[in-house]
XYZ file of C-alpha atoms in Angstrom:
580
model
C 79.747 83.920 83.898
C 76.468 85.818 84.339
C 75.128 82.984 86.477
C 78.220 83.113 88.691
C 77.992 86.885 89.093
C 74.292 86.729 89.952
C 75.156 84.271 92.719
C 78.338 85.786 94.126
C 77.422 89.475 94.168
C 74.199 89.296 96.277
C 75.687 86.864 98.825
C 78.926 88.814 99.144
C 77.080 92.119 99.469
C 74.700 90.716 102.075
C 77.558 89.233 104.101
C 79.552 92.435 103.959
C 76.631 94.587 105.088
C 75.853 92.216 107.980
C 79.481 92.062 109.049
C 79.897 95.836 108.852
C 76.790 96.689 110.935
C 77.554 94.047 113.534
C 81.136 95.245 114.068
C 79.896 98.844 114.103
C 77.397 97.986 116.819
C 80.071 96.277 118.938
C 82.368 99.258 118.544
C 79.677 101.704 119.664
C 78.711 99.601 122.683
C 82.318 99.193 123.819
C 82.966 102.879 123.131
C 80.172 103.831 125.552
C 80.788 101.127 128.144
C 84.554 101.374 128.682
C 84.648 105.149 129.470
C 82.067 104.577 132.219
C 84.294 101.886 133.737
C 87.268 104.236 133.451
C 85.332 107.033 135.165
C 84.512 104.688 138.054
C 88.141 103.558 138.222
C 89.278 107.197 138.269
C 86.927 107.886 141.181
C 88.425 104.972 143.130
C 91.950 106.143 142.354
C 91.042 109.694 143.445
C 89.707 108.423 146.756
C 92.782 106.345 147.462
C 95.105 109.165 146.378
C 93.226 111.557 148.648
C 93.809 109.187 151.583
C 97.487 108.836 150.682
C 97.949 112.613 150.379
C 96.621 112.971 153.964
C 99.055 110.457 155.417
C 102.054 112.861 155.802
C 100.001 114.937 158.233
C 100.158 112.065 160.752
C 103.757 113.084 161.409
C 102.543 116.284 163.110
C 100.782 114.193 165.770
C 104.139 113.489 167.442
C 105.785 116.445 169.173
C 108.690 114.207 170.015
C 109.405 113.520 166.317
C 109.090 117.235 165.469
C 111.505 118.161 168.236
C 114.043 115.660 166.829
C 113.681 117.175 163.371
C 114.377 120.648 164.845
C 117.792 119.562 166.154
C 120.923 120.646 164.340
C 123.811 118.405 163.181
C 125.931 118.767 166.376
C 124.535 115.592 167.926
C 126.922 112.968 169.220
C 126.738 109.384 168.012
C 124.658 108.132 170.954
C 122.069 110.886 170.643
C 121.852 110.394 166.905
C 121.176 106.665 167.229
C 118.544 107.296 169.862
C 116.766 109.846 167.636
C 116.863 107.479 164.629
C 115.333 104.685 166.686
C 112.585 107.002 168.005
C 111.599 108.376 164.572
C 111.830 105.003 162.792
C 109.674 103.370 165.461
C 107.067 106.103 165.135
C 106.990 105.724 161.328
C 106.570 101.961 161.625
C 103.766 102.196 164.218
C 101.924 104.971 162.443
C 102.090 103.911 158.783
C 102.371 100.128 158.795
C 100.371 98.822 161.792
C 96.799 98.172 160.701
C 97.072 100.276 157.510
C 95.591 98.820 154.310
C 97.389 101.323 152.104
C 99.798 99.683 149.572
C 102.934 101.284 151.041
C 106.488 100.068 150.449
C 108.208 102.589 152.697
C 108.155 105.976 154.438
C 111.267 108.162 154.358
C 111.977 111.431 156.215
C 114.979 113.507 155.213
C 115.977 116.255 157.691
C 119.254 118.149 157.664
C 120.959 115.338 155.637
C 119.697 112.775 158.159
C 117.454 109.905 156.931
C 114.727 108.267 159.011
C 112.730 105.488 157.457
C 110.531 102.446 157.806
C 109.966 99.957 154.915
C 108.242 96.659 154.226
C 110.983 95.535 151.832
C 114.745 96.098 151.747
C 115.671 99.086 149.588
C 118.742 100.247 147.657
C 120.071 103.695 146.852
C 118.912 106.884 148.561
C 122.410 107.466 149.929
C 122.091 111.250 149.736
C 119.203 113.611 150.280
C 117.509 114.102 146.879
C 116.788 117.523 145.440
C 113.070 117.510 144.715
C 112.515 121.269 145.067
C 111.364 121.574 141.442
C 109.156 118.465 141.583
C 105.473 118.317 142.353
C 103.787 116.196 144.963
C 104.072 113.048 142.820
C 107.532 111.699 141.928
C 107.888 108.742 139.547
C 110.279 105.852 140.046
C 112.630 106.816 137.194
C 113.114 110.282 138.776
C 114.891 108.870 141.828
C 117.693 106.416 142.568
C 115.542 104.537 145.103
C 114.923 100.812 144.377
C 113.184 98.092 146.343
C 113.885 94.381 146.461
C 112.310 92.334 143.615
C 112.238 95.550 141.531
C 108.862 96.474 142.948
C 107.372 99.349 140.886
C 106.303 102.396 142.897
C 105.841 106.144 142.957
C 106.585 108.670 145.716
C 104.269 111.134 147.449
C 106.290 114.127 148.553
C 105.409 116.419 151.524
C 107.570 119.261 152.837
C 107.715 119.358 156.668
C 107.414 122.756 158.323
C 107.842 123.544 162.006
C 104.463 124.841 163.207
C 106.158 126.752 166.060
C 108.729 128.884 164.268
C 107.534 128.234 160.666
C 110.897 126.926 159.534
C 111.471 124.127 157.008
C 112.752 121.120 158.934
C 112.604 118.280 156.415
C 110.825 116.347 153.662
C 108.664 113.218 153.835
C 108.524 110.720 150.967
C 105.954 107.913 150.961
C 106.665 105.055 148.533
C 103.370 103.685 147.193
C 103.240 100.265 145.546
C 101.646 100.183 142.095
C 99.293 97.534 143.416
C 97.120 100.567 144.103
C 96.418 100.713 140.365
C 96.419 96.928 139.963
C 93.547 96.581 142.445
C 91.509 99.373 140.874
C 92.095 98.249 137.267
C 91.803 94.502 137.910
C 88.601 93.982 135.896
C 89.848 96.065 132.973
C 93.222 94.282 132.819
C 91.565 90.868 132.447
C 91.255 91.546 128.712
C 94.519 90.007 127.509
C 94.751 92.050 124.310
C 93.946 95.377 126.004
C 96.488 97.902 127.253
C 95.821 100.239 130.166
C 97.943 103.087 131.471
C 97.763 106.240 133.581
C 99.555 109.456 132.570
C 99.761 112.975 133.904
C 98.558 116.048 131.950
C 102.045 116.379 130.395
C 101.823 112.887 128.870
C 104.278 111.242 131.293
C 103.261 107.633 131.964
C 102.768 107.075 135.722
C 101.515 103.496 135.467
C 101.272 100.978 132.616
C 100.303 97.333 132.427
C 103.652 97.022 130.664
C 106.048 98.151 133.437
C 108.835 98.961 130.934
C 106.853 101.901 129.587
C 106.487 103.633 132.956
C 108.184 107.024 132.749
C 107.924 107.287 128.954
C 106.331 110.313 127.277
C 103.141 110.003 125.236
C 102.341 112.498 122.460
C 99.024 113.999 123.556
C 98.377 115.207 119.997
C 97.092 111.698 119.261
C 94.292 112.192 121.826
C 91.597 114.473 120.376
C 89.431 114.103 123.518
C 90.135 113.662 127.222
C 86.897 111.798 128.049
C 85.231 109.257 125.769
C 86.316 106.884 122.976
C 87.852 107.319 119.525
C 89.463 105.231 116.778
C 93.195 105.158 116.136
C 95.076 103.715 113.151
C 98.614 104.614 114.237
C 101.331 102.536 112.453
C 98.648 100.523 110.660
C 97.162 99.092 113.897
C 93.448 99.840 114.233
C 92.534 100.231 117.894
C 89.640 101.582 119.981
C 90.989 103.981 122.611
C 88.934 105.124 125.602
C 90.113 107.878 127.958
C 88.953 109.389 131.239
C 90.613 112.350 133.007
C 90.396 112.749 136.752
C 88.969 116.031 137.983
C 91.069 115.889 141.159
C 94.543 114.680 140.136
C 94.073 115.521 136.384
C 95.574 112.111 135.655
C 94.395 110.556 132.382
C 93.366 106.886 132.455
C 93.664 105.247 129.011
C 92.324 101.918 127.759
C 93.384 100.668 124.301
C 92.153 97.485 122.604
C 92.585 96.206 119.012
C 89.506 96.155 116.790
C 90.381 92.604 115.844
C 89.893 91.505 119.462
C 86.519 93.253 119.624
C 85.268 91.602 116.451
C 86.326 88.015 117.168
C 82.707 86.969 117.458
C 81.917 88.411 114.026
C 84.428 86.124 112.346
C 81.803 83.354 112.350
C 79.522 85.438 110.105
C 82.435 86.284 107.833
C 83.620 82.674 107.596
C 80.120 81.294 106.941
C 79.548 83.890 104.226
C 82.882 83.097 102.598
C 82.139 79.366 102.713
C 78.731 79.872 101.076
C 80.288 82.019 98.371
C 82.905 79.347 97.651
C 80.281 76.579 97.487
C 78.010 78.525 95.140
C 80.972 79.569 92.976
C 82.044 75.946 92.616
C 78.559 74.758 91.729
C 77.759 77.516 89.254
C 81.311 77.412 87.881
C 81.099 73.700 87.099
C 77.750 74.172 85.424
C 79.056 77.096 83.357
C 82.215 75.245 82.342
C 80.272 72.173 81.282
C 77.842 74.249 79.220
C 80.473 76.411 77.510
C 83.229 73.836 76.975
C 82.129 72.495 73.621
C 81.371 75.992 72.317
C 84.397 77.953 73.504
C 87.203 75.366 73.271
C 87.847 75.615 69.488
C 87.628 79.415 69.592
C 90.029 79.645 72.544
C 92.492 77.361 70.788
C 92.299 79.452 67.609
C 92.784 82.648 69.637
C 95.835 81.182 71.386
C 97.426 80.100 68.095
C 96.769 83.519 66.562
C 98.647 85.144 69.472
C 101.574 82.774 68.812
C 101.587 83.775 65.147
C 101.447 87.433 66.169
C 104.625 86.916 68.233
C 106.377 85.336 65.216
C 105.955 81.630 66.068
C 104.635 80.045 62.869
C 104.993 76.333 63.692
C 101.296 76.001 64.533
C 98.555 73.755 63.233
C 94.877 74.040 64.224
C 93.151 70.662 63.841
C 89.349 70.915 63.817
C 87.423 68.100 62.118
C 84.003 69.755 62.181
C 82.482 71.124 58.989
C 80.746 74.094 60.562
C 81.884 77.716 60.613
C 84.632 76.918 63.175
C 86.045 74.187 60.912
C 86.022 76.528 57.893
C 87.789 79.208 59.942
C 90.423 76.701 61.103
C 91.228 75.551 57.558
C 91.516 79.147 56.369
C 93.827 79.905 59.310
C 96.115 76.953 58.517
C 96.291 77.991 54.865
C 97.149 81.566 55.831
C 99.964 80.487 58.197
C 101.443 78.177 55.552
C 101.452 80.991 52.979
C 103.093 83.395 55.475
C 105.882 80.879 56.176
C 106.580 80.459 52.453
C 106.744 84.215 51.891
C 109.009 84.775 54.898
C 111.389 82.012 53.813
C 111.530 83.383 50.298
C 112.158 86.971 51.398
C 114.739 85.813 53.962
C 116.890 84.086 51.355
C 116.614 87.025 48.955
C 117.585 89.571 51.610
C 120.376 87.368 52.978
C 121.967 86.983 49.544
C 121.666 90.737 48.988
C 123.321 91.542 52.311
C 126.119 89.094 51.674
C 126.801 90.609 48.265
C 126.773 94.161 49.636
C 128.964 93.329 52.621
C 131.416 91.438 50.436
C 131.618 94.405 48.076
C 132.330 96.711 51.010
C 134.994 94.476 52.527
C 136.755 94.204 49.144
C 137.101 97.941 48.707
C 140.334 99.707 49.456
C 140.036 103.265 50.659
C 140.932 105.478 47.626
C 142.448 108.063 49.970
C 144.790 105.391 51.306
C 145.836 104.404 47.785
C 146.393 108.033 46.797
C 148.429 108.820 49.920
C 150.460 105.611 49.563
C 151.330 106.288 45.918
C 152.192 109.893 46.787
C 154.548 108.665 49.535
C 156.180 106.224 47.057
C 156.577 109.088 44.576
C 158.280 111.254 47.179
C 160.612 108.373 48.090
C 161.541 107.988 44.405
C 162.333 111.679 44.173
C 164.490 111.407 47.300
C 166.220 108.348 45.783
C 165.147 106.111 48.712
C 165.140 102.847 46.784
C 164.773 100.549 49.797
C 161.738 102.484 51.004
C 160.173 102.314 47.547
C 160.771 98.563 47.298
C 159.343 97.925 50.776
C 156.239 100.044 50.233
C 155.524 98.510 46.809
C 155.959 95.020 48.295
C 153.635 95.802 51.196
C 151.029 97.388 48.914
C 151.144 94.332 46.653
C 150.499 92.023 49.586
C 147.541 94.160 50.648
C 146.054 94.160 47.154
C 146.502 90.399 46.904
C 144.730 89.951 50.274
C 141.860 92.261 49.382
C 141.229 91.260 45.770
C 142.488 87.722 45.293
C 141.271 85.981 48.406
C 137.505 85.373 48.100
C 137.185 83.574 51.450
C 134.989 85.240 54.062
C 136.936 83.640 56.936
C 140.736 83.525 57.130
C 143.301 82.602 59.773
C 144.018 85.180 62.430
C 147.633 85.137 61.270
C 146.574 86.215 57.756
C 144.293 88.968 59.095
C 146.976 90.277 61.490
C 149.650 90.121 58.765
C 147.439 92.252 56.538
C 147.111 94.824 59.353
C 150.854 94.740 59.951
C 151.401 95.538 56.251
C 148.854 98.343 56.379
C 150.413 99.904 59.496
C 153.915 99.554 58.020
C 152.841 101.557 54.962
C 151.269 104.199 57.231
C 154.473 104.231 59.257
C 156.439 105.135 56.110
C 153.974 107.928 55.473
C 153.779 109.454 58.967
C 157.279 108.370 60.108
C 157.870 109.143 63.802
C 154.288 110.424 64.306
C 152.891 106.876 64.185
C 153.932 103.850 66.252
C 152.240 100.489 66.625
C 152.590 97.294 68.631
C 150.909 93.930 67.943
C 150.791 91.316 70.723
C 149.116 87.893 70.868
C 148.703 85.341 73.661
C 147.689 82.562 71.260
C 149.017 80.831 68.133
C 147.332 82.847 65.387
C 147.765 80.053 62.789
C 145.385 77.765 64.762
C 142.406 80.140 64.903
C 140.158 81.760 62.294
C 138.508 85.138 61.987
C 136.206 86.932 59.549
C 138.258 88.708 56.907
C 138.839 92.454 56.872
C 137.586 93.339 60.389
C 140.652 95.117 61.784
C 141.537 97.525 58.966
C 138.396 99.744 59.234
C 139.105 100.177 62.952
C 142.795 101.003 62.377
C 141.798 103.508 59.676
C 139.419 105.170 62.133
C 142.165 105.390 64.802
C 144.662 106.996 62.405
C 142.166 109.391 60.820
C 140.905 110.790 64.131
C 143.979 110.213 66.285
C 146.380 112.248 64.165
C 144.022 115.143 63.538
C 145.133 117.192 66.544
C 148.125 115.246 67.872
C 151.750 115.167 66.800
C 152.078 111.481 67.594
C 149.911 108.365 67.932
C 150.562 104.860 69.252
C 148.260 101.956 68.339
C 148.367 98.754 70.359
C 146.702 95.566 69.143
C 146.260 92.642 71.506
C 144.687 89.250 70.761
C 143.825 86.715 73.454
C 141.408 83.938 74.346
C 138.839 84.572 77.115
C 135.859 82.880 78.739
C 132.446 83.469 77.211
C 130.275 86.313 78.538
C 127.537 83.913 79.619
C 129.843 81.008 80.416
C 130.324 77.952 78.278
C 132.744 77.914 75.316
C 135.758 80.210 75.017
C 135.934 83.273 72.777
C 138.583 85.328 70.955
C 138.944 88.930 72.126
C 140.777 91.464 69.931
C 141.473 94.933 71.322
C 142.686 97.965 69.367
C 143.838 100.792 71.645
C 145.140 104.238 70.732
C 146.368 107.136 72.862
C 144.595 109.785 70.790
C 142.335 112.599 71.951
C 139.491 110.209 72.837
C 135.781 111.020 72.705
C 133.342 112.793 74.993
C 130.205 110.985 76.167
C 127.976 112.478 73.467
C 130.288 111.413 70.624
C 130.723 107.957 72.158
C 126.959 107.542 72.288
C 126.685 108.496 68.597
C 129.281 105.847 67.713
C 127.323 103.212 69.638
C 124.116 104.180 67.809
C 126.030 104.022 64.516
C 127.153 100.445 65.248
C 123.518 99.351 65.502
C 122.448 101.107 62.292
C 122.150 99.669 58.797
C 125.728 99.429 57.410
C 124.446 99.666 53.830
C 122.390 102.827 54.340
C 123.640 105.705 52.195
C 126.156 107.980 53.909
C 129.507 109.501 53.074
C 131.503 108.080 55.994
C 131.272 105.968 59.083
C 130.137 102.737 57.433
C 133.434 100.915 58.176
C 132.773 100.418 61.914
C 129.068 99.570 61.538
C 129.970 97.187 58.689
C 132.386 95.296 60.959
C 129.805 95.088 63.740
C 126.977 94.053 61.390
C 129.081 91.252 59.874
C 129.876 89.891 63.341
C 126.237 89.972 64.418
C 124.939 88.399 61.176
C 127.592 85.692 61.239
C 127.797 84.822 64.955
C 124.708 86.333 66.626
C 123.936 89.371 68.853
C 126.336 88.293 71.646
C 129.326 89.073 69.414
C 130.554 92.136 67.556
C 132.278 95.450 68.163
C 132.284 97.461 71.387
C 133.849 100.905 71.980
C 135.161 102.519 75.166
C 136.684 105.993 75.275
C 137.389 108.935 77.544
C 138.206 112.443 76.447
C 142.007 113.065 76.360
C 142.664 109.444 77.389
C 142.315 107.604 74.083
C 139.926 105.044 72.610
C 139.763 101.235 72.783
C 137.829 99.000 70.348
C 136.967 95.414 71.369
C 136.026 92.702 68.860
C 134.593 89.518 70.337
C 134.173 86.397 68.152
C 133.746 82.684 68.949
C 136.718 80.331 68.852
C 136.980 78.736 65.362
C 139.703 76.102 65.142
C 138.818 73.758 62.244
C 137.803 74.011 58.597
C 134.540 72.187 59.209
C 133.341 75.034 61.413
C 134.740 77.573 58.954
C 132.714 76.009 56.125
C 129.537 76.089 58.206
C 129.981 79.791 58.912
C 130.715 80.370 55.230
C 127.403 78.704 54.351
C 125.522 80.392 57.256
C 124.678 76.989 58.758
C 125.811 77.773 62.317
């Protein structure tokens, strides 16, 4: 490892320093060079714009045209056509014969009359535009004028005043093709990855190499300087931006290029450095692996097995035939693991037998309060000379005692379990009379399926004890059905016990859920019935089964018991012996 680090670190550091200084040098050179080109381009644009701004004055050279513009709108059709021909001819001769300016058209609006001369057919411009609030430059998106082939352009506006009587007689608009900028920025645009645009001092884009962005607004807060170069990392894209502002038009010429494009030539240094690092890592790595293999392999194996033992996996065996310290350590480790397995197995059987005995003792108990209340109800029936009631209650109580004390099986048929609950509820019905009602429904043949013994009575007791505390009446509904497993696969038995009692708030419901996960044997005065039922389900069938509670305040409580489908005695015997 030390050998590898001594090789990788110096080469990587040297490559990084070289790459950093080289890219820094390129950035500084481009940052100085591009603004100079932009300044020169701005000078050329200023000169051409100055020539274009002088072109409207050529209209004043023709007194004939000015006299036509002075006329009012009372002309007849013949005179109007003659004037249009005269003005249009003058515009064509003056602005398009021998002129090198990139003009698309010249338009003169006077008293709602349009005179024009163009190099391409145009569309729109049906009515005289209102450009009173505009400056001398009007962008394409600010007018409804369009030329054939969607030629991009901008307009130079000039108000026409009569030099004789100083009255406003019209407005001239010169449509300038954007080839003006294309010619000036030709060398700059040859960089495919670069973007170039021109915007006014308000951030409105006048020209862009991407024509779709013409007319958009740029946030000038991203431009800390108006002349020079700076870095930008907007939206995660690192770019070098150079700007130059014209002193005449105040237009800002911007050139933006990604750093990645600038540093293409430095990729060779980076790639060569990376290749050297990989080669040296492979060479030194192979040497290190070969030297350390025989020393570290037994220790690594022992470390891995110790982690497995730490996680509870004890089926491990470290085989080392050497007689050195590693071999002695391996034999001691194997002996330790074997002793741990023996102790765990011994303690498991002891604790399992203890739990079974305690749970069986709990399930065999009959609530003394229930016995006392039942006997008191029988006594009252005797006093009232209700012989049939006495006979029925004694018969039902006898059946319950026989089920609880005589039957030592841990698993019984669902029919037997439900019959026991029916007897219990019938006795409670005699006690509470019209205050208690119950209904037992089943979608399956209860004689064909088995269930752990004594799982419904603790839940029913809980419903009656809490449901009748503050209510004059209570209805308990028991429903048994067969459903698909939670995780798919084999079917399961679902038993639901629902009451219409006062229900539980969220805090009480959370306490009940914590109680279900607690030790059912832990000393406490009450509450062990529900946790006992849940613990027996989990110990017998696994954590996917057991008791679940749902309740809402003033809407009642529902208990769900989920157990696997048990249909034959062979499976029953396996669960009895804890072999499943």
